[in-house]
Coordinates of C-alpha atoms in Angstrom, one line a residue:
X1 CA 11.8 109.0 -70.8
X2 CA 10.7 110.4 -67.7
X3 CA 13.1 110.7 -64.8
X4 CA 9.9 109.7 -62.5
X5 CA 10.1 106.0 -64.1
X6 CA 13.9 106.0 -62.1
X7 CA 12.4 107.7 -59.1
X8 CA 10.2 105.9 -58.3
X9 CA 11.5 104.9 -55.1
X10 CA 11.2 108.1 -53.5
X11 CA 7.6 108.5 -54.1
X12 CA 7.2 105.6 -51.5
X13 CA 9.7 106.9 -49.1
X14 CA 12.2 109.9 -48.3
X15 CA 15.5 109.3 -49.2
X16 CA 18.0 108.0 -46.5
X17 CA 19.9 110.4 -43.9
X18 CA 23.0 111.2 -46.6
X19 CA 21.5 112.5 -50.4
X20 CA 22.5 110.6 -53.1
X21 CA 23.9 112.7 -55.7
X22 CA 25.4 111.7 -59.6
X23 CA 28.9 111.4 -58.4
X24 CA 27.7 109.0 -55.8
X25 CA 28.1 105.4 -58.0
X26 CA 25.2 102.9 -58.3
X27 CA 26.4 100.8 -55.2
X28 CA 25.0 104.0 -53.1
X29 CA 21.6 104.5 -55.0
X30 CA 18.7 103.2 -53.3
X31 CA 16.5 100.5 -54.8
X32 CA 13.3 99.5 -54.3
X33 CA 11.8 96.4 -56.5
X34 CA 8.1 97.2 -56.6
X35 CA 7.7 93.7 -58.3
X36 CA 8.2 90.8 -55.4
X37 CA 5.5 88.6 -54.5
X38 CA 6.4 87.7 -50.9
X39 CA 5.8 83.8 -50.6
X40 CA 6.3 83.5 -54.7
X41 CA 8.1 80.1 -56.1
X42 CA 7.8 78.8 -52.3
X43 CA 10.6 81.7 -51.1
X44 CA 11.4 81.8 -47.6
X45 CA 12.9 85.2 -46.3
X46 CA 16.3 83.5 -45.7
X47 CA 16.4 82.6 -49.7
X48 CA 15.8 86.1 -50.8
X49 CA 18.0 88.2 -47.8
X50 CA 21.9 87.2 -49.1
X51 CA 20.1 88.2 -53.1
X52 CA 18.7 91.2 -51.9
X53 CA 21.6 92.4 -49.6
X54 CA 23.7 91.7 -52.6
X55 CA 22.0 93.8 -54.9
X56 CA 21.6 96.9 -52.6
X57 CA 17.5 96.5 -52.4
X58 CA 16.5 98.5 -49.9
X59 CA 12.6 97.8 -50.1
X60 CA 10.5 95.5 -51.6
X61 CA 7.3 93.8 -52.0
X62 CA 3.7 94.1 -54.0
X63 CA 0.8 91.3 -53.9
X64 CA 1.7 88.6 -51.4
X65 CA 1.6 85.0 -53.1
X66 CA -0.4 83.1 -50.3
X67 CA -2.1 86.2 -48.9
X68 CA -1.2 87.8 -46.0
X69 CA -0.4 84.9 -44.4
X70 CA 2.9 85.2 -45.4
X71 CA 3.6 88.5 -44.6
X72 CA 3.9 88.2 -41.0
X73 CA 7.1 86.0 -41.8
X74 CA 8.4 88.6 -44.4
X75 CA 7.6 91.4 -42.0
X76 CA 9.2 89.7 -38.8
X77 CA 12.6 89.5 -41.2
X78 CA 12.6 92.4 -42.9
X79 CA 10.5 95.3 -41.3
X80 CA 10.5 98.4 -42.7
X81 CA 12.1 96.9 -46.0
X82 CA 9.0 95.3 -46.8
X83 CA 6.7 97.3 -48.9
X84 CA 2.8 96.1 -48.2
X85 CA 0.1 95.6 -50.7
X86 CA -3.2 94.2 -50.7
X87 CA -6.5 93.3 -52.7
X88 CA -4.5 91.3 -55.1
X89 CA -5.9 88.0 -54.2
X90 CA -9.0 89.2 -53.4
X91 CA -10.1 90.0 -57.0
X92 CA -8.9 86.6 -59.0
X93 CA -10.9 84.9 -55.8
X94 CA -13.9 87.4 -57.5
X95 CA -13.0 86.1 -61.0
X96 CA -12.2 82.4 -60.0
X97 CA -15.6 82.1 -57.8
X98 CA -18.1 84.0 -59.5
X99 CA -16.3 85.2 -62.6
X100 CA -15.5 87.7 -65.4
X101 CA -19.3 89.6 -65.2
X102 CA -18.8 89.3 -61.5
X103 CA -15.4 90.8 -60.9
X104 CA -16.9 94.0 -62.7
X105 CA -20.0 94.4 -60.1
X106 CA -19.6 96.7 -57.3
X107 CA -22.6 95.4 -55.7
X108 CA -21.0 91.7 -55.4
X109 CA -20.7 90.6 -51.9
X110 CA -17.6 89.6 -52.0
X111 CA -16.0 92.8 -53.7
X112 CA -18.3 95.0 -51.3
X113 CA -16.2 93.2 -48.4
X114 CA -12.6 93.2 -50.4
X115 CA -13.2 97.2 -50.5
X116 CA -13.7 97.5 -46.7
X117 CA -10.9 95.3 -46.2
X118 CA -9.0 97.9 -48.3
X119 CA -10.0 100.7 -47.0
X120 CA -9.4 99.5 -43.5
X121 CA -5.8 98.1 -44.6
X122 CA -5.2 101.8 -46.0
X123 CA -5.7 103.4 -43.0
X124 CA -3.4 101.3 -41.1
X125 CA 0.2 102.6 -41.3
X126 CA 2.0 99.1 -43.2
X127 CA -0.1 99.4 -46.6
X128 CA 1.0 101.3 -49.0
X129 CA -1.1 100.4 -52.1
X130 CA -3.6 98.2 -53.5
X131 CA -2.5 95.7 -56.5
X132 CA -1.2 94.5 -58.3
X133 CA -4.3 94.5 -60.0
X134 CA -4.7 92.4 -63.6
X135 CA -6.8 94.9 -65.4
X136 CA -5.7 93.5 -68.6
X137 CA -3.6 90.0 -69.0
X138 CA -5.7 88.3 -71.9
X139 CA -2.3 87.9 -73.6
X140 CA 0.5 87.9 -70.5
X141 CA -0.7 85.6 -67.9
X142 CA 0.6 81.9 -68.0
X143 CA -2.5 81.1 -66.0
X144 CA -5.5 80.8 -68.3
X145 CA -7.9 80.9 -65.9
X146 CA -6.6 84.2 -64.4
X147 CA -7.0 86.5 -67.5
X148 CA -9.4 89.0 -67.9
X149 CA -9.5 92.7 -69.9
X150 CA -11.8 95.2 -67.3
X151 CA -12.7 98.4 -68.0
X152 CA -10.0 100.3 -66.3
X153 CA -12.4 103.1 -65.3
X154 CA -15.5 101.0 -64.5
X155 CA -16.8 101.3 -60.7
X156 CA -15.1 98.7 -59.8
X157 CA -11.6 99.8 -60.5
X158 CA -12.5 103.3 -60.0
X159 CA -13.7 102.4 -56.4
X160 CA -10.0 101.0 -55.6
X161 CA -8.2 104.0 -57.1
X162 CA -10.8 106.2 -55.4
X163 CA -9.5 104.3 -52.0
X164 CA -6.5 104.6 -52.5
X165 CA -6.3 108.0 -53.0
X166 CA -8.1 109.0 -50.3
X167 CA -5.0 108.0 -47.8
X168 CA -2.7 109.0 -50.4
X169 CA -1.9 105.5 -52.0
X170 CA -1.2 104.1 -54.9
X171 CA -2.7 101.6 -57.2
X172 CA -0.7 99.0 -59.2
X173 CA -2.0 98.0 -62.9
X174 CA -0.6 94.5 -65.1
X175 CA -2.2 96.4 -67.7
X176 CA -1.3 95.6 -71.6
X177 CA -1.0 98.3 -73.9
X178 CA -4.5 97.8 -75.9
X179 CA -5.6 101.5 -77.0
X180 CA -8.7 101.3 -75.3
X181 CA -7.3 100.3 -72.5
X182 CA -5.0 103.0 -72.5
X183 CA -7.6 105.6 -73.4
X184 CA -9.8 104.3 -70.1
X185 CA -6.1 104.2 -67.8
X186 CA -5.5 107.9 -68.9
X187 CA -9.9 108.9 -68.0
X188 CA -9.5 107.2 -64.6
X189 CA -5.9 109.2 -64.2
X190 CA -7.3 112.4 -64.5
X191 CA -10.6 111.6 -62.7
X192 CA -8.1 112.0 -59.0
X193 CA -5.1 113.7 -58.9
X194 CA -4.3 111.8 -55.1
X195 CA -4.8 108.9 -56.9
X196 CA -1.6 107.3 -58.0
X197 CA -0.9 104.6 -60.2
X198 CA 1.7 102.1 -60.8
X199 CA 2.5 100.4 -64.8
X200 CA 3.5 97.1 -63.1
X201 CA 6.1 95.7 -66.5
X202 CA 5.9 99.4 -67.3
X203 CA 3.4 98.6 -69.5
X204 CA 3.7 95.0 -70.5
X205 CA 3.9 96.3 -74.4
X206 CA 4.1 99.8 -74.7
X207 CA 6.2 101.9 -76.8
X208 CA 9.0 104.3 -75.7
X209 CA 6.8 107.1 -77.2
X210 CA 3.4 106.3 -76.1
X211 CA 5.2 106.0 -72.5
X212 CA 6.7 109.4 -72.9
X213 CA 3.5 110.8 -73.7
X214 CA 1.4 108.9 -70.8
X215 CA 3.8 110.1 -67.8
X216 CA 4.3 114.0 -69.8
X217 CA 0.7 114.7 -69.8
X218 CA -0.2 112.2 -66.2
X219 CA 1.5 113.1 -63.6
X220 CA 0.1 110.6 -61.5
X221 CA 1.6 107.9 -63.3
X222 CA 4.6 106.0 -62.7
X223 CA 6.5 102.3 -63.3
X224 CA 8.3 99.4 -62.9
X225 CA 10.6 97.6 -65.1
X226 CA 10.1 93.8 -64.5
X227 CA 9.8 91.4 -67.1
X228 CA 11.2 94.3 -69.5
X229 CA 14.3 92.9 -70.3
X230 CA 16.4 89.4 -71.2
X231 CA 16.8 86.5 -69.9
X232 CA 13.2 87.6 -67.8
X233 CA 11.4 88.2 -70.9
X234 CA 8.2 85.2 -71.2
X235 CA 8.6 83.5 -74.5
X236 CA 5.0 84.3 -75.3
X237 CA 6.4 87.4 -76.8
X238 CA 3.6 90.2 -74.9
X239 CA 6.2 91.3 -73.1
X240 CA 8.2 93.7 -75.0
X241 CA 12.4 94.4 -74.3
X242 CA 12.9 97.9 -72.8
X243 CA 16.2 96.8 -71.7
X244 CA 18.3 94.9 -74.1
X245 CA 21.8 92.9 -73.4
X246 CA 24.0 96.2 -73.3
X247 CA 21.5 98.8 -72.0
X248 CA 18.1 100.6 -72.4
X249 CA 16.4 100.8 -75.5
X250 CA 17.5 104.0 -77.1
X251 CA 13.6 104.8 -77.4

């Protein structure tokens, strides 16, 4: 496996003033969860501060649950330790108000106005990315009315990796491990080079060798680990283990 899929953390940010180095022990390391839905399960910032302070999380964030209505309350606790994402709302509003034909037309009003909100989000200096994105969740999303399968380099996702790249941002993908999705994720990959995308679940499903090969030959690729492991593993049994009870999968 790819040391990027551990690094990921200093692809967002530089590493802090002292270098950690492999003597350095795991209290030391910086962390950044790249799956927390500010505002998810009704969360205050004072219920997640003690669990994150704990843990040695130095950033977090993705999609806020709520919008960005809840960011100002995140951002006012937490500052700079608050990673900002956007559009995620914005496209299951597409699907849930028009839907699935809909939320694959570039020329529907409301994703013509989600891009410029993007866009002009991206050129601030607080967003980092857009997502995360459900490309693919027919088989992983609790919420029926929330899955979809798009065509991962259609125009509309290729106008918010385009987007993204442009100010050097990433993308973030829920994106089950169905070849042809796949086969479209590794097209829109190498269609922009400053485009960089995030495996939100690394994956949801795939394989320690079809990862290996993904991230070896896309290096514009990278991942998260939620949901990958026990107790958090859904019972619906998409989500396969990467971690098990006494360490990562060999694979």
């Amino acid at each position: 496996m790819t040391p990027r899929l551990f690094l990921i953390a200093l692809i967002l940010f530089a590493w802090p003033a002292r270098p950690w180095a492999q003597q350095d022990n795991a209290a030391s390391m910086p962390i950044a969860d790249l799956h927390f839905h500010p505002g998810q399960q009704g969360k205050s910032p004072a219920d997640v501060r003690d669990a994150f302070d704990r843990s040695g999380v130095r950033w977090f964030g993705l999609g806020a649950v709520g919008g960005p209505t809840v960011i100002p309350d995140f951002y006012r606790a937490f500052g700079d330790r608050l990673i900002i994402w956007a559009g995620q709302q914005g496209m299951d509003q597409i699907l849930l108000k028009d839907g699935p034909d809909e939320i694959e037309n570039p020329a529907n009003p409301d994703f013509r106005q989600l891009l410029k909100n993007m866009q002009d989000a991206l050129a601030g200096t607080r967003t980092v990315g857009i997502g995360e994105l459900f490309v693919n969740n027919r088989r992983s999303s609790s919420l029926a009315s929330l899955r979809r399968k798009m065509t991962i380099d259609g125009p509309v996702i290729r106008s918010l990796f385009d987007a993204a790249a442009k100010y050097h941002a990433f993308v973030a993908f829920h994106m089950e491990g169905d070849a042809d999705s796949v086969a479209q994720l590794e097209r829109l990959a190498a269609s922009n080079l400053d485009g960089r995308i995030i495996l939100n679940h690394c994956g949801v499903n795939l394989g320690p060798a079809e990862l290996d090969r993904l991230f070896t030959e896309h290096p514009n690729l990278s991942c998260e680990f939620s949901v990958r492991y026990p107790p958090r593993r859904p019972p619906n049994g998409v989500f396969t283990e990467m971690f098990t009870g006494r360490g990562i999968d060999p694979g």
